[in-house]
């Protein structure tokens, strides 16, 4: 039996059409259901998995932007993906997710080769206790997808109540344990609950409108991570007029030799509690 | 004579084609030339200007992602834009920039209505001296576009030489003075020189691959800004393997009542100096 993440991100590739668009067939998985439609992270992970499986893909995923136009209903959906241009060291994709003849997501992706250059990880990870000294959190049943993650909040868990600082920092890994790869990492970049929950200390109507994830990790860094939990942190900058943003980072761990695996940015809508 | 920014972002709208794609005709402006092709900010500003001019546009620009596939050559180019879905309070666009039958940029945009809700500007602006106490910087002639901005670096100007911290913070406004609006603000979100320059204290081959800008400003906040300079700050998180990222914020000013007008994120490529 394959891992539940692999079941959820599985795609079947169709033929390219006359316009060089490849169609991949996917199906929602009940284990990654969210309050309205599937967990956005699993949708991104499925897109990344599909594009990586294309024989013409160049290198590894570097950036993915996805826009959520409408909820995906339970059942089958189709990813329409097109390589618009392949340069010497990077490659540009556009894609749409179509269900029942409606486009429910749009997006773009950049793949790239890793070239050896000067390097510096300028950002620093949060200072935290080890994962095994932090308690794992249970989410309510109506957030099904969270059951596939072990999340240990160092700060900014929902149990902390209302907070003037929207920062959440957590250790997170797949349940059951699974070696980290690009789809799993992409999924985790959308695993932060909406920052507005933390500011109000309660669940509220909210959802992602657009998400841009930048993947810094090399294949070697992912292999070195194995099944160890990653250290994830996110914070909002401005809330108001029905929207807010959030920026996040995913680190290989804490300490001096920690590697910044991914950075992520999104805009969400929200409604005031009635 | 109209302002040079308005000349540069001017578009002529064609008819919608059978697939509901609207084509806008634009032309590069020599005043916004960069080292290779036009300044990316002016391209984003032109896209924002075009989409805003569409009679079916809903509300104001909230988010724009643009991918730079290839340089735009001097001359005419065409924006192919499509409204994929209009929801009750937001609207999703996809677009391509086409020149000589080649797609040179792809992207997506979200427009939205501003709804009155709970609000909080959680981020804080940098602590800086007033703009008139900071010296304006001249850029070399081969960076033509910079001549259309008054930039006053509080920290992280290129004249500072090599720096372990890639943060640049500057006061910036259009030259000549021009009241701030969405296109002008969008342009400024790409006005930070590549962070790798600051780490090495020198110009290097580098260019934006993908840019996502989130516009928080309301029309009233833009009107209140008028021609006052905005406070812009940006920093990179990780450099290496031929790429780096940068995150930026644009503030109405400094101090307690400063408003966060926009946040911006990008991935650039770079080559080591030979």
XYZ file of C-alpha atoms in Angstrom, chain A residues 62-63 65 67-71 82 84-85 87-90 92-94 96 102-104 106-110 112-123 163-167 196 199-200 209-212 214 216-218 221 235-247 249 251 259-261 263 265-267 269-272, chain B residues 62-63 65 67-71 82 84-85 87-90 92-94 96 102-104 106-110 112-123 163-167 196 199-200 209-212 214 216-218 221 235-247 249 251 259-261 263 265-267 269-272:
164
model
C 11.812 26.444 -8.624
C 8.579 28.445 -8.338
C 2.008 30.210 -8.381
C -4.753 30.836 -7.938
C -7.831 29.281 -6.372
C -10.811 30.484 -8.434
C -13.431 28.160 -6.985
C -13.475 25.137 -4.686
C 1.732 23.627 -21.188
C 5.502 27.760 -22.928
C 9.272 28.161 -23.141
C 15.530 28.297 -21.880
C 19.051 27.000 -21.307
C 18.666 26.789 -17.533
C 14.954 27.360 -16.844
C 8.169 28.152 -17.931
C 4.817 26.387 -17.559
C 1.231 27.608 -17.472
C -5.285 25.296 -15.397
C -15.134 25.036 -15.284
C -11.632 26.379 -14.630
C -11.243 26.190 -10.849
C -4.983 28.823 -12.795
C -1.255 29.018 -12.330
C 2.285 29.166 -13.594
C 5.419 27.233 -12.707
C 9.128 27.634 -13.277
C 15.255 25.157 -13.399
C 18.620 23.465 -13.374
C 20.773 23.869 -10.279
C 24.044 25.484 -11.340
C 27.035 25.714 -9.010
C 27.469 29.368 -7.982
C 28.338 31.535 -5.019
C 25.876 30.822 -2.212
C 24.627 32.265 1.043
C 21.656 31.547 3.257
C 21.143 35.046 4.600
C 17.916 34.459 6.515
C -2.740 36.991 19.665
C -1.511 40.395 18.455
C 1.307 38.587 16.630
C 0.177 36.292 13.810
C 3.415 34.281 13.792
C -6.518 35.630 10.809
C -5.321 37.234 15.478
C -8.910 36.445 16.573
C -6.873 33.258 -3.280
C -3.311 33.115 -4.614
C -0.174 31.300 -3.446
C 3.408 31.633 -4.695
C 9.672 29.374 -4.155
C 15.218 26.615 -2.821
C 15.986 22.991 -1.886
C 18.255 20.887 -4.049
C 19.135 18.614 0.502
C 3.290 35.565 9.587
C 0.823 38.063 8.115
C 1.783 41.671 7.360
C -1.524 43.430 6.705
C -5.148 42.453 7.367
C -8.146 44.470 6.174
C -10.700 45.179 3.459
C -11.581 41.488 3.314
C -8.044 40.216 2.652
C -4.703 39.523 4.276
C -1.316 38.209 3.245
C 1.065 35.682 4.799
C 4.744 34.963 4.267
C 9.633 29.870 5.410
C 13.713 25.209 7.150
C 18.997 25.082 5.208
C 16.158 27.264 3.894
C 14.178 24.758 1.817
C 9.708 30.382 0.991
C 3.631 33.879 0.061
C -0.117 34.091 -0.195
C -3.187 36.306 -0.156
C -9.880 36.379 1.783
C -11.696 36.444 5.089
C -15.070 37.408 6.491
C -15.620 38.868 9.918
C -5.037 42.813 -5.504
C -2.301 40.487 -6.787
C 2.251 37.405 -10.813
C 7.022 35.500 -15.292
C 9.750 36.840 -17.537
C 10.411 34.116 -20.145
C 12.599 36.160 -22.490
C 13.591 39.818 -22.842
C -8.544 36.837 -20.311
C -11.250 33.409 -16.411
C -13.689 33.850 -13.547
C -16.699 35.809 -8.283
C -18.826 38.008 -6.028
C -15.847 39.907 -4.594
C -12.845 38.872 -6.718
C -9.167 36.081 -11.858
C -7.188 36.955 -14.983
C -4.554 35.109 -16.995
C 0.553 36.505 -21.896
C 6.830 34.455 -29.213
C 5.408 34.450 -25.682
C 7.892 36.505 -23.663
C 3.097 34.836 -18.734
C 1.133 35.768 -15.671
C -2.003 35.881 -13.605
C -3.796 38.680 -11.792
C -6.472 38.952 -9.156
C -11.028 42.446 -5.883
C -13.534 44.682 -4.198
C -12.514 46.309 -0.934
C -14.995 45.219 1.741
C -15.136 46.842 5.169
C -13.802 44.352 7.707
C -11.649 44.126 10.811
C -8.201 45.489 10.014
C -4.668 45.513 11.346
C -1.315 46.478 9.882
C 0.820 44.031 11.821
C 4.155 44.666 10.088
C 27.528 43.900 2.403
C 26.644 40.740 4.345
C 23.082 42.056 4.686
C 21.183 42.390 1.406
C 18.643 44.854 2.820
C 23.075 39.953 -5.285
C 26.129 41.111 -1.409
C 29.016 41.444 -3.890
C 12.361 35.164 -13.450
C 9.084 35.489 -11.533
C 7.536 38.318 -9.524
C 4.415 38.290 -7.335
C 0.306 41.950 -3.533
C -2.891 46.232 -0.137
C -3.529 49.931 -0.842
C -7.076 51.221 -1.215
C -4.817 55.516 0.556
C 15.932 41.736 1.329
C 17.009 38.335 -0.015
C 16.701 35.147 2.040
C 18.734 32.563 0.121
C 21.289 32.853 -2.692
C 22.783 29.874 -4.514
C 22.570 27.374 -7.368
C 22.153 30.228 -9.837
C 19.112 31.812 -8.150
C 18.039 33.971 -5.244
C 14.817 35.399 -3.872
C 13.841 38.822 -2.573
C 10.951 40.054 -0.449
C 7.481 46.057 1.274
C 5.075 51.817 2.902
C 0.266 52.241 5.801
C 1.624 49.091 4.102
C 0.752 49.759 0.467
C 4.309 43.544 -0.550
C 8.303 38.713 -3.819
C 10.538 37.516 -6.595
C 13.042 34.934 -7.787
C 18.728 34.191 -11.744
C 22.349 35.303 -11.465
C 25.731 34.356 -12.825
C 28.973 34.620 -10.893
